[in-house]
Coordinates of C-alpha atoms in Angstrom, one line a residue:
X1350 CA 128.5 146.1 89.0
X1351 CA 129.9 147.5 92.4
X1352 CA 133.1 147.8 93.3
X1353 CA 133.4 145.9 96.5
X1354 CA 131.3 142.7 94.8
X1355 CA 134.6 143.0 91.7
X1356 CA 137.4 143.5 95.0
X1357 CA 135.5 140.1 96.6
X1358 CA 135.6 138.1 93.1
X1359 CA 139.1 139.0 92.7
X1360 CA 139.9 137.7 96.0
X1361 CA 138.0 134.6 96.2
X1362 CA 139.9 133.8 92.6
X1363 CA 143.5 134.7 93.7
X1364 CA 143.2 132.0 97.1
X1365 CA 145.0 129.1 97.4
X1366 CA 142.9 126.1 96.5
X1367 CA 143.5 124.4 99.1
X1368 CA 142.4 127.4 101.7
X1369 CA 139.0 128.6 102.5
X1370 CA 136.8 130.7 99.9
X1371 CA 137.1 134.3 101.2
X1372 CA 134.2 135.1 103.8
X1373 CA 133.0 138.8 105.9
X1374 CA 133.3 138.4 109.7
X1375 CA 130.2 138.4 110.4
X1376 CA 129.0 135.0 112.4
X1377 CA 125.2 135.7 111.0
X1378 CA 125.8 136.4 107.5
X1379 CA 126.7 133.4 105.0
X1380 CA 129.5 132.8 103.5
X1381 CA 131.6 130.4 100.9
X1382 CA 133.1 127.5 102.5
X1383 CA 135.6 123.9 101.3
X1384 CA 133.8 121.0 101.9
X1385 CA 137.2 118.8 102.8
X1386 CA 138.7 116.1 100.4
X1387 CA 136.3 116.4 97.4
X1388 CA 137.1 117.8 93.7
X1389 CA 134.2 117.6 92.7
X1390 CA 130.7 116.3 93.0
X1391 CA 130.8 113.2 91.7
X1392 CA 128.6 111.5 93.7
X1393 CA 125.8 108.8 91.4
X1394 CA 122.5 109.3 91.8
X1395 CA 121.2 107.7 95.4
X1396 CA 123.9 108.3 96.9
X1397 CA 124.8 109.8 100.3
X1398 CA 128.0 111.5 101.9
X1399 CA 128.6 112.8 104.5
X1400 CA 131.6 115.5 104.1
X1401 CA 134.0 118.0 107.0
X1402 CA 133.4 121.5 106.2
X1403 CA 136.9 123.2 106.5
X1404 CA 137.4 126.1 108.6
X1405 CA 134.3 124.4 111.3
X1406 CA 135.0 122.4 114.1
X1407 CA 132.9 119.5 113.7
X1408 CA 131.7 120.8 111.3
X1409 CA 129.5 118.6 108.3
X1410 CA 126.9 118.6 105.8
X1411 CA 125.0 116.1 103.8
X1412 CA 125.2 115.7 100.1
X1413 CA 122.4 113.7 98.7
X1414 CA 122.2 113.0 94.7
X1415 CA 118.2 112.1 94.0
X1416 CA 117.5 111.9 90.0
X1417 CA 120.9 113.0 89.4
X1418 CA 121.0 116.2 91.1
X1419 CA 123.0 116.9 94.0
X1420 CA 121.6 119.0 97.1
X1421 CA 123.4 119.9 100.4
X1422 CA 121.7 120.0 103.9
X1423 CA 122.2 119.5 107.8
X1424 CA 124.2 116.5 108.3
X1425 CA 122.4 115.7 111.5
X1426 CA 118.5 114.6 112.3
X1427 CA 116.5 117.5 114.5
X1428 CA 114.9 115.8 116.1
X1429 CA 117.8 113.9 118.6
X1430 CA 120.6 114.5 116.0
X1431 CA 121.2 111.2 114.1
X1432 CA 123.5 110.9 111.8
X1433 CA 121.6 111.2 108.4
X1434 CA 123.8 108.8 106.4
X1435 CA 122.7 106.8 107.9
X1436 CA 119.5 106.8 107.3
X1437 CA 116.9 106.1 104.4
X1438 CA 117.0 108.4 100.8
X1439 CA 114.0 107.9 98.5
X1440 CA 113.4 108.1 94.9
X1441 CA 110.6 111.1 95.8
X1442 CA 113.9 113.1 96.9
X1443 CA 113.3 112.2 100.5
X1444 CA 116.3 111.4 103.4
X1445 CA 114.6 109.6 106.3
X1446 CA 116.7 109.7 110.3
X1447 CA 117.0 106.0 110.9
X1448 CA 116.3 106.1 114.8
X1449 CA 112.8 107.3 114.6
X1450 CA 111.9 108.1 110.9
X1451 CA 111.9 111.7 111.0
X1452 CA 111.4 112.9 107.2
X1453 CA 113.4 115.9 105.2
X1454 CA 113.2 116.7 101.4
X1455 CA 116.4 116.4 99.9
X1456 CA 116.1 119.8 98.3
X1457 CA 115.9 122.2 100.9
X1458 CA 115.8 120.5 104.1
X1459 CA 112.0 121.0 104.9
X1460 CA 110.0 118.6 107.6
X1461 CA 108.3 115.8 105.8
X1462 CA 107.1 114.1 108.7
X1463 CA 107.4 113.4 112.2
X1464 CA 109.2 113.6 115.3
X1465 CA 111.4 116.4 113.8
X1466 CA 109.9 120.3 114.0
X1467 CA 112.9 122.2 113.0
X1468 CA 114.1 121.5 109.6
X1469 CA 117.2 120.7 107.8
X1470 CA 119.8 124.0 106.7
X1471 CA 120.0 123.4 103.1
X1472 CA 123.3 125.0 101.3
X1473 CA 124.4 126.4 98.1
X1474 CA 126.8 124.5 96.1
X1475 CA 129.8 125.1 93.9
X1476 CA 132.4 123.5 91.8
X1477 CA 135.1 125.8 91.2
X1478 CA 139.2 125.7 90.9
X1479 CA 139.1 122.0 91.9
X1480 CA 137.0 122.1 94.9
X1481 CA 133.9 121.5 96.2
X1482 CA 131.7 124.7 98.5
X1483 CA 129.1 125.7 100.1
X1484 CA 127.5 128.7 101.1
X1485 CA 125.7 128.8 104.4
X1486 CA 125.7 130.5 107.9
X1487 CA 128.3 129.1 110.7
X1488 CA 125.6 128.6 112.9
X1489 CA 123.6 126.5 110.6
X1490 CA 126.6 124.2 109.9
X1491 CA 127.1 123.1 113.0
X1492 CA 123.4 122.9 114.7
X1493 CA 122.0 120.7 111.6
X1494 CA 118.7 122.8 112.0
X1495 CA 116.8 125.5 110.0
X1496 CA 113.6 126.7 112.8
X1497 CA 110.6 127.1 110.5
X1498 CA 109.4 130.6 109.9
X1499 CA 106.3 130.6 111.4
X1500 CA 105.9 135.1 111.8
X1501 CA 103.8 135.9 110.3
X1502 CA 103.5 139.9 108.4
X1503 CA 101.6 141.9 110.0
X1504 CA 98.9 141.1 113.0
X1505 CA 96.7 138.1 112.8
X1506 CA 92.9 138.3 111.8
X1507 CA 91.2 137.9 109.2
X1508 CA 88.1 135.5 109.1
X1509 CA 89.8 132.5 110.2
X1510 CA 90.1 131.2 113.1
X1511 CA 91.7 128.2 113.9
X1512 CA 91.1 127.0 117.6
X1513 CA 92.6 124.3 119.0
X1514 CA 92.0 122.0 122.1
X1515 CA 94.9 120.4 123.5
X1516 CA 99.0 121.4 123.9
X1517 CA 101.1 118.2 123.0
X1518 CA 102.9 117.4 119.8
X1519 CA 99.7 116.8 117.9
X1520 CA 99.0 120.7 118.1
X1521 CA 102.1 122.0 118.0
X1522 CA 102.4 119.7 114.5
X1523 CA 99.1 121.7 113.5
X1524 CA 99.7 125.1 114.3
X1525 CA 103.2 125.2 113.3
X1526 CA 102.1 123.4 109.7
X1527 CA 99.7 126.1 109.3
X1528 CA 102.1 129.1 110.1
X1529 CA 104.5 127.3 108.1
X1530 CA 102.7 127.0 105.0
X1531 CA 101.2 130.9 105.1
X1532 CA 98.2 130.9 106.9
X1533 CA 98.0 133.7 108.6
X1534 CA 94.3 134.0 110.4
X1535 CA 94.6 133.7 113.6
X1536 CA 95.4 130.5 116.0
X1537 CA 94.6 129.8 119.7
X1538 CA 96.2 127.1 121.6
X1539 CA 94.0 126.3 124.5
X1540 CA 95.7 123.4 127.0
X1541 CA 95.5 122.5 130.9
X1542 CA 98.6 121.0 131.4
X1543 CA 100.4 124.6 132.4
X1544 CA 103.5 124.2 130.4
X1545 CA 104.2 124.9 126.4
X1546 CA 104.4 121.4 124.6
X1547 CA 106.9 119.0 125.8
X1548 CA 108.8 115.4 124.3
X1549 CA 106.4 113.8 126.1
X1550 CA 108.1 110.1 125.6
X1551 CA 110.4 111.2 127.9
X1552 CA 108.3 111.0 130.9
X1553 CA 108.3 107.8 131.3
X1554 CA 111.9 106.6 129.5
X1555 CA 113.6 108.9 131.6
X1556 CA 111.8 110.0 133.9
X1557 CA 112.4 113.9 133.8
X1558 CA 109.8 116.0 135.8
X1559 CA 111.4 119.7 134.7
X1560 CA 109.6 120.9 131.8
X1561 CA 111.8 123.4 130.5
X1562 CA 114.2 120.6 129.4
X1563 CA 111.6 119.0 128.0
X1564 CA 109.7 121.6 125.9
X1565 CA 109.8 121.6 122.2
X1566 CA 109.2 125.2 122.0
X1567 CA 109.0 127.7 124.5
X1568 CA 106.5 131.2 125.0
X1569 CA 108.5 133.3 122.9
X1570 CA 108.1 131.1 119.9
X1571 CA 104.4 131.0 120.2
X1572 CA 104.5 134.8 120.3
X1573 CA 106.5 135.0 117.3
X1574 CA 104.1 133.3 115.2
X1575 CA 101.2 135.5 116.5
X1576 CA 99.9 132.0 118.8
X1577 CA 97.6 132.7 121.8
X1578 CA 98.3 130.3 124.2
X1579 CA 95.5 129.8 126.8
X1580 CA 95.9 127.4 130.0
X1581 CA 92.7 126.5 130.6
X1582 CA 90.4 123.3 130.8
X1583 CA 87.5 122.7 127.8
X1584 CA 84.7 122.1 129.2
X1585 CA 81.8 122.5 126.2
X1586 CA 81.8 122.6 122.0
X1587 CA 78.5 124.6 121.0
X1588 CA 79.2 123.2 117.2
X1589 CA 75.9 124.9 115.9
X1590 CA 77.5 128.5 116.7
X1591 CA 80.8 127.3 116.6
X1592 CA 82.0 128.6 120.2
X1593 CA 84.4 126.9 122.8
X1594 CA 83.7 126.7 126.4
X1595 CA 86.3 126.8 129.0
X1596 CA 85.9 126.3 132.5
X1597 CA 87.2 129.5 133.5
X1598 CA 83.8 130.5 132.1
X1599 CA 86.1 132.0 128.6
X1600 CA 84.3 131.4 125.5
X1601 CA 86.7 131.3 121.8
X1602 CA 84.9 131.7 118.5
X1603 CA 86.3 129.4 116.0
X1604 CA 85.9 128.5 112.0
X1605 CA 88.1 125.6 112.2
X1606 CA 88.4 123.5 115.4
X1607 CA 91.1 120.8 115.6
X1608 CA 90.6 118.6 118.8
X1609 CA 93.7 117.4 120.1
X1610 CA 93.2 116.7 123.8
X1611 CA 95.1 112.8 123.9
X1612 CA 94.4 110.4 126.6
X1613 CA 93.8 110.4 130.1
X1614 CA 95.6 107.6 131.9
X1615 CA 93.8 104.2 133.3
X1616 CA 93.1 103.6 136.5
X1617 CA 92.1 100.4 137.8
X1618 CA 89.0 99.8 139.5
X1619 CA 89.9 97.4 142.3
X1620 CA 90.0 97.8 146.3
X1621 CA 92.8 99.9 147.7
X1622 CA 93.6 101.7 144.0
X1623 CA 91.4 104.9 144.8
X1624 CA 92.1 104.4 148.9
X1625 CA 95.9 104.8 149.4
X1626 CA 98.4 107.0 148.4
X1627 CA 101.8 106.2 146.7
X1628 CA 99.4 104.2 143.8
X1629 CA 100.8 107.0 140.5
X1630 CA 98.9 107.6 137.3
X1631 CA 102.0 108.9 133.9
X1632 CA 101.2 111.2 131.8
X1633 CA 101.8 114.7 132.9
X1634 CA 105.2 116.2 134.9
X1635 CA 103.2 116.5 137.7
X1636 CA 103.3 112.7 137.9
X1637 CA 106.5 112.6 137.5
X1638 CA 107.3 115.1 140.2
X1639 CA 105.0 112.9 142.7
X1640 CA 106.6 109.7 142.0
X1641 CA 109.8 110.8 142.0
X1642 CA 109.1 112.6 145.1
X1643 CA 108.3 109.0 146.6
X1644 CA 110.8 107.8 145.1
X1645 CA 112.9 109.9 147.1
X1646 CA 116.4 108.8 147.9
X1647 CA 115.8 105.5 146.1
X1648 CA 116.8 101.7 147.1
X1649 CA 112.6 101.5 147.3
X1650 CA 110.2 98.4 146.8
X1651 CA 108.1 99.2 143.4
X1652 CA 105.9 97.5 141.8
X1653 CA 104.6 98.4 138.4
X1654 CA 101.3 97.3 137.1
X1655 CA 101.0 96.9 133.5
X1656 CA 103.7 95.7 130.8
X1657 CA 103.1 97.6 127.6
X1658 CA 105.3 100.0 126.6
X1659 CA 105.0 102.5 129.5
X1660 CA 105.3 100.2 132.3
X1661 CA 108.3 98.8 130.7
X1662 CA 110.1 102.1 130.0
X1663 CA 109.6 103.3 133.8
X1664 CA 110.9 99.7 134.8
X1665 CA 114.0 100.6 132.7
X1666 CA 114.3 104.5 134.1
X1667 CA 114.6 103.0 137.5
X1668 CA 116.0 99.4 138.1
X1669 CA 119.1 100.3 139.0
X1670 CA 118.6 101.9 142.3
X1671 CA 114.9 100.5 143.4
X1672 CA 113.7 96.8 143.8
X1673 CA 111.4 96.9 140.9
X1674 CA 108.8 94.4 139.6
X1675 CA 106.9 94.5 136.9
X1676 CA 103.5 92.4 137.2
X1677 CA 101.2 91.5 133.4
X1678 CA 98.6 90.0 132.2
X1679 CA 100.0 88.3 128.9
X1680 CA 102.6 85.6 129.0
X1681 CA 105.4 87.4 128.2
X1682 CA 105.9 91.8 128.2
X1683 CA 104.2 93.0 125.0
X1684 CA 102.9 89.2 123.5
X1685 CA 99.7 91.1 122.4
X1686 CA 101.7 93.4 120.0
X1687 CA 105.2 91.7 119.3
X1688 CA 104.7 88.3 120.0
X1689 CA 106.3 86.4 122.8
X1690 CA 109.4 85.4 121.1
X1691 CA 110.2 89.0 121.0
X1692 CA 108.2 89.9 124.3
X1693 CA 110.7 86.8 125.9
X1694 CA 113.8 89.2 124.3
X1695 CA 112.9 92.5 126.1
X1696 CA 112.2 90.3 129.6
X1697 CA 115.8 88.7 129.6
X1698 CA 116.9 92.4 128.8
X1699 CA 115.4 94.3 131.8
X1700 CA 116.0 91.3 134.1
X1701 CA 119.5 91.4 133.2
X1702 CA 119.2 95.3 135.2
X1703 CA 117.4 93.7 137.7
X1704 CA 113.9 94.0 136.9
X1705 CA 111.5 90.5 138.5
X1706 CA 108.7 89.5 136.2
X1707 CA 105.2 88.5 137.5
X1708 CA 103.6 87.1 134.1
X1709 CA 100.3 86.2 133.4
X1710 CA 99.3 87.5 136.9
X1711 CA 95.5 89.1 137.8
X1712 CA 95.5 92.2 140.7
X1713 CA 93.2 90.9 143.3
X1714 CA 93.6 94.5 145.0
X1715 CA 96.2 97.1 147.2
X1716 CA 96.8 96.4 150.5
X1717 CA 97.4 99.2 153.4
X1718 CA 100.9 99.4 155.0
X1719 CA 101.3 98.5 158.3
X1720 CA 103.9 101.7 159.2
X1721 CA 101.5 103.8 157.5
X1722 CA 97.9 102.2 156.7
X1723 CA 96.8 106.1 154.6
X1724 CA 99.9 104.5 151.7
X1725 CA 100.0 101.5 150.1
X1726 CA 102.0 98.4 151.0
X1727 CA 101.6 95.3 149.0
X1728 CA 100.1 94.5 146.1
X1729 CA 97.8 90.9 146.3
X1730 CA 97.2 89.1 142.9
X1731 CA 94.7 86.7 142.3
X1732 CA 96.8 83.8 143.4
X1733 CA 97.7 84.5 146.3
X1734 CA 101.2 86.5 146.2
X1735 CA 101.8 89.7 147.8
X1736 CA 104.3 91.8 146.9
X1737 CA 105.9 94.6 149.0
X1738 CA 105.5 98.4 147.8
X1739 CA 106.7 101.5 149.2
X1740 CA 104.9 102.8 145.7
X1741 CA 102.8 101.3 142.8
X1742 CA 102.9 103.0 138.7
X1743 CA 100.2 101.9 137.0
X1744 CA 100.9 101.0 133.1
X1745 CA 97.7 100.1 132.1
X1746 CA 96.6 102.0 129.3
X1747 CA 94.8 105.1 128.1
X1748 CA 92.0 106.2 127.3
X1749 CA 90.9 108.6 125.1
X1750 CA 90.6 112.1 126.4
X1751 CA 86.8 113.2 125.0
X1752 CA 85.1 113.5 128.3
X1753 CA 83.8 116.7 127.4
X1754 CA 82.1 115.5 124.9
X1755 CA 80.0 112.9 126.2
X1756 CA 76.9 114.6 126.4
X1757 CA 77.2 116.3 123.5
X1758 CA 74.6 115.1 120.8
X1759 CA 76.6 116.5 118.0
X1760 CA 79.0 114.4 118.2
X1761 CA 78.9 110.8 118.4
X1762 CA 81.7 109.2 120.1
X1763 CA 82.9 105.8 119.1
X1764 CA 83.1 102.7 121.9
X1765 CA 86.6 103.8 123.0
X1766 CA 85.4 107.2 123.5
X1767 CA 87.2 108.5 120.2
X1768 CA 86.1 110.3 117.3
X1769 CA 86.1 108.6 113.5
X1770 CA 87.8 111.0 111.2
X1771 CA 89.0 110.4 107.3
X1772 CA 92.1 110.2 105.7
X1773 CA 92.3 113.8 106.1
X1774 CA 91.5 113.9 110.3
X1775 CA 88.1 115.3 109.3
X1776 CA 85.3 114.3 112.0
X1777 CA 83.0 112.3 110.8
X1778 CA 78.8 114.5 110.0
X1779 CA 81.6 117.8 110.3
X1780 CA 83.2 119.6 107.8
X1781 CA 85.1 122.0 110.1
X1782 CA 85.8 120.0 113.1
X1783 CA 89.1 117.2 113.6
X1784 CA 90.1 115.3 116.1
X1785 CA 93.8 114.5 116.1
X1786 CA 96.0 112.1 118.0
X1787 CA 95.1 108.9 120.6
X1788 CA 91.3 110.4 119.8
X1789 CA 91.3 110.4 116.8
X1790 CA 89.8 107.0 114.7
X1791 CA 91.2 106.9 111.5
X1792 CA 91.3 104.9 107.7
X1793 CA 94.5 103.1 107.7
X1794 CA 95.7 102.2 104.1
X1795 CA 99.6 100.7 104.9
X1796 CA 100.0 97.3 104.9
X1797 CA 97.2 94.9 105.9
X1798 CA 95.3 97.7 106.4
X1799 CA 92.8 98.3 103.5
X1800 CA 90.6 101.4 104.9
X1801 CA 90.2 99.6 108.2
X1802 CA 89.5 101.9 110.7
X1803 CA 91.9 102.0 113.8
X1804 CA 93.3 104.3 116.7
X1805 CA 97.0 104.3 117.6
X1806 CA 98.7 106.4 120.5
X1807 CA 101.9 106.8 119.3
X1808 CA 103.6 110.1 119.8
X1809 CA 104.6 111.1 116.3
X1810 CA 101.3 109.9 114.5
X1811 CA 99.5 112.6 116.6
X1812 CA 102.4 115.5 115.5
X1813 CA 101.8 113.7 111.9
X1814 CA 97.9 113.9 112.2
X1815 CA 98.3 117.4 112.8
X1816 CA 100.5 118.6 109.9
X1817 CA 97.8 117.0 107.9
X1818 CA 94.9 118.4 109.3
X1819 CA 96.8 121.5 109.0
X1820 CA 97.1 120.9 105.1
X1821 CA 93.2 120.3 104.7
X1822 CA 92.5 123.3 106.5
X1823 CA 95.0 125.2 104.0
X1824 CA 93.3 123.8 100.8
X1825 CA 90.3 121.1 101.4
X1826 CA 90.9 119.7 97.8
X1827 CA 94.2 118.7 97.9
X1828 CA 94.7 114.7 98.5
X1829 CA 95.7 113.6 102.2
X1830 CA 99.4 112.7 102.4
X1831 CA 99.4 109.5 104.3
X1832 CA 102.4 108.0 106.7
X1833 CA 103.3 104.6 108.3
X1834 CA 103.3 104.5 111.8
X1835 CA 106.4 105.2 113.6
X1836 CA 107.2 104.4 117.2
X1837 CA 110.6 103.4 119.6
X1838 CA 110.7 102.5 122.8
X1839 CA 113.5 102.4 125.3
X1840 CA 113.8 98.5 126.6
X1841 CA 117.3 98.1 127.2
X1842 CA 117.8 98.5 123.6
X1843 CA 115.9 101.1 121.2
X1844 CA 113.5 99.2 119.7
X1845 CA 112.4 100.6 116.2
X1846 CA 108.9 99.6 114.8
X1847 CA 106.9 100.7 111.5
X1848 CA 103.3 99.5 110.1
X1849 CA 99.7 98.7 111.6
X1850 CA 98.3 95.0 113.0
X1851 CA 94.7 96.7 112.9
X1852 CA 93.9 93.3 111.1
X1853 CA 95.7 91.0 113.5
X1854 CA 99.0 89.0 112.2
X1855 CA 99.6 85.1 111.8
X1856 CA 102.8 84.6 111.7
X1857 CA 106.4 86.3 113.0
X1858 CA 109.8 85.8 110.8
X1859 CA 112.4 86.5 113.3
X1860 CA 116.1 87.6 111.9
X1861 CA 119.3 88.3 113.6
X1862 CA 120.8 87.3 117.0
X1863 CA 117.8 87.4 119.1
X1864 CA 120.1 85.7 122.2
X1865 CA 122.1 89.1 122.1
X1866 CA 118.9 91.7 121.3
X1867 CA 120.2 92.4 117.7
X1868 CA 117.0 91.1 115.5
X1869 CA 114.7 92.1 113.2
X1870 CA 110.5 91.0 113.8
X1871 CA 108.8 90.9 110.5
X1872 CA 104.8 90.8 111.4
X1873 CA 103.0 89.1 108.3
X1874 CA 99.0 88.2 107.9
X1875 CA 99.3 85.8 105.4
X1876 CA 101.8 86.5 103.1
X1877 CA 102.2 89.9 103.4
X1878 CA 104.3 91.9 105.9
X1879 CA 102.3 94.3 108.0
X1880 CA 104.6 95.4 110.9
X1881 CA 108.4 95.3 111.7
X1882 CA 110.8 95.8 115.0
X1883 CA 113.9 95.1 115.3
X1884 CA 116.6 95.9 117.9
X1885 CA 120.5 97.7 116.5
X1886 CA 119.6 96.9 113.5
X1887 CA 119.1 100.3 111.6
X1888 CA 118.2 101.7 109.2
X1889 CA 116.6 98.7 108.4
X1890 CA 112.8 99.8 110.3
X1891 CA 112.5 103.0 108.2
X1892 CA 113.6 101.0 105.1
X1893 CA 110.8 99.1 105.4
X1894 CA 108.4 102.3 105.9
X1895 CA 109.4 103.7 103.3
X1896 CA 108.7 100.7 100.9
X1897 CA 105.4 100.0 102.7
X1898 CA 104.0 103.5 101.5
X1899 CA 105.2 102.4 97.9
X1900 CA 104.2 99.0 97.9
X1901 CA 107.6 97.7 97.7
X1902 CA 107.3 95.1 101.0
X1903 CA 108.9 92.8 100.3
X1904 CA 106.3 89.3 101.2
X1905 CA 106.8 87.0 104.2
X1906 CA 108.1 83.6 102.1
X1907 CA 111.0 86.4 100.1
X1908 CA 111.9 87.4 104.0
X1909 CA 111.6 83.7 104.5
X1910 CA 114.1 83.0 101.6
X1911 CA 116.7 86.1 102.5
X1912 CA 115.6 89.0 101.0
X1913 CA 117.2 91.9 102.2
X1914 CA 115.4 94.8 102.4
X1915 CA 118.0 97.4 102.4
X1916 CA 119.1 96.0 99.6
X1917 CA 115.5 97.5 97.6
X1918 CA 115.8 101.0 95.9
X1919 CA 113.2 102.9 97.7
X1920 CA 111.1 104.4 94.1
X1921 CA 109.4 107.5 93.7
X1922 CA 105.4 106.8 93.4
X1923 CA 103.7 106.6 96.6
X1924 CA 100.9 103.6 96.5
X1925 CA 98.8 104.9 100.2

């Protein structure tokens, strides 16, 4: 044994029990730290415990006991910082965030499911001298995050060439999963927005117009991972010769192609909507910049057309300083998805913030302003009501961004413009082309799905689909790993939702205190719960998502009898 190693051991043994173990002075090296208040690793199977780390201000780790083995990982979700001790620990060793469903392996902190893009750090545990210690780096303990290893040895190359068309969360999920799992071929990501992948959810929720503030990764990250990032628009794909053509005249050869082009926001084919200024779509940073410029010094009259998630989130974001009216076709906001009784909760919440609603309404046309005929001045409804407007924001849905494939005979676009895929997101009729995100219609095997084809416009579904496609590229023989769709929305309070109603729902069981905006909504098809929504009762939705993956979700009749989903142990076996 080298003398210095022996010296370090002796110093550790002579330290007082209540002091931190000996560490080196370098802040970048792993050191030994004592966990406050622990004398032994006495966690029971299935137990979670957040523990402070002595010697590090606000330093905490999360201890998890899975199957009798205790591990230590970062204490906060790497997505938005939720305390994971309030999350869901499953029998197969996953810790799920209580807020947005990000999943990590309890054994080493690796990512299991979106929306997190960074893993959790993991720490070696030891017991000695009546205390419990971890070994790790201070920066990892404080940040509770570990970036995935995407650097490859040598130069990317060989025969494998993956081309990803699109620059959103699905594209990022694909390329990072490839590099994390050892893919050393070339990767090219072609996006037309002019900035790296962003947290697009913050466009409608907070109207952030600076891409650097919501960038998921910066340019240096892609360079480190040997990913070629191209700012261009794909105009055609030659599937027989395996080449992608772009607007600039460039072409890119591929062995595997991942189509991740997202959605195109819908306008309204009504008089005035094409001709008049100050009528805005919302999908990109330039859209947000234009909206904020039109709002200017605030105190504007703003009409939002569409009472689904985008329209409601924007209304929530801008109501404080403006006069906002939401126009919707349904009797309550989000009625088709959430039901009228839940939709009325959202309407009441935003009404308290000053938002006015015109529901069960149809739009006739947009009319010009009397002071500037080039701009919108009002929205005329079919019942004759005229709503004054300094600007109009459309939240009327998106269409799959597949215009560049419409005349391509090598693929068959479905009626809505999407591409049919299998569970690995491989496009039907192709062995080397994948479609993910808003443009993919895939078989859903969650509760009520039975393999029915569905298209889901959720941000984290795109990222999970990208990871699934990457897994199939790496090992086509591997079985696809199914996931339950999860989304969230800012509607006064935070809405959580899991599951899918591809085959509809016919009953709603509402629990909690809806009048206070604190509830759980169970959506049933027959006696089967197919989706769950909640506000202010975390982690119910995430618990339900894990139970759904295992076929252990209680039935409608059991929920009505008072079964508490949080009291159900989440087993290891996956059934979907």
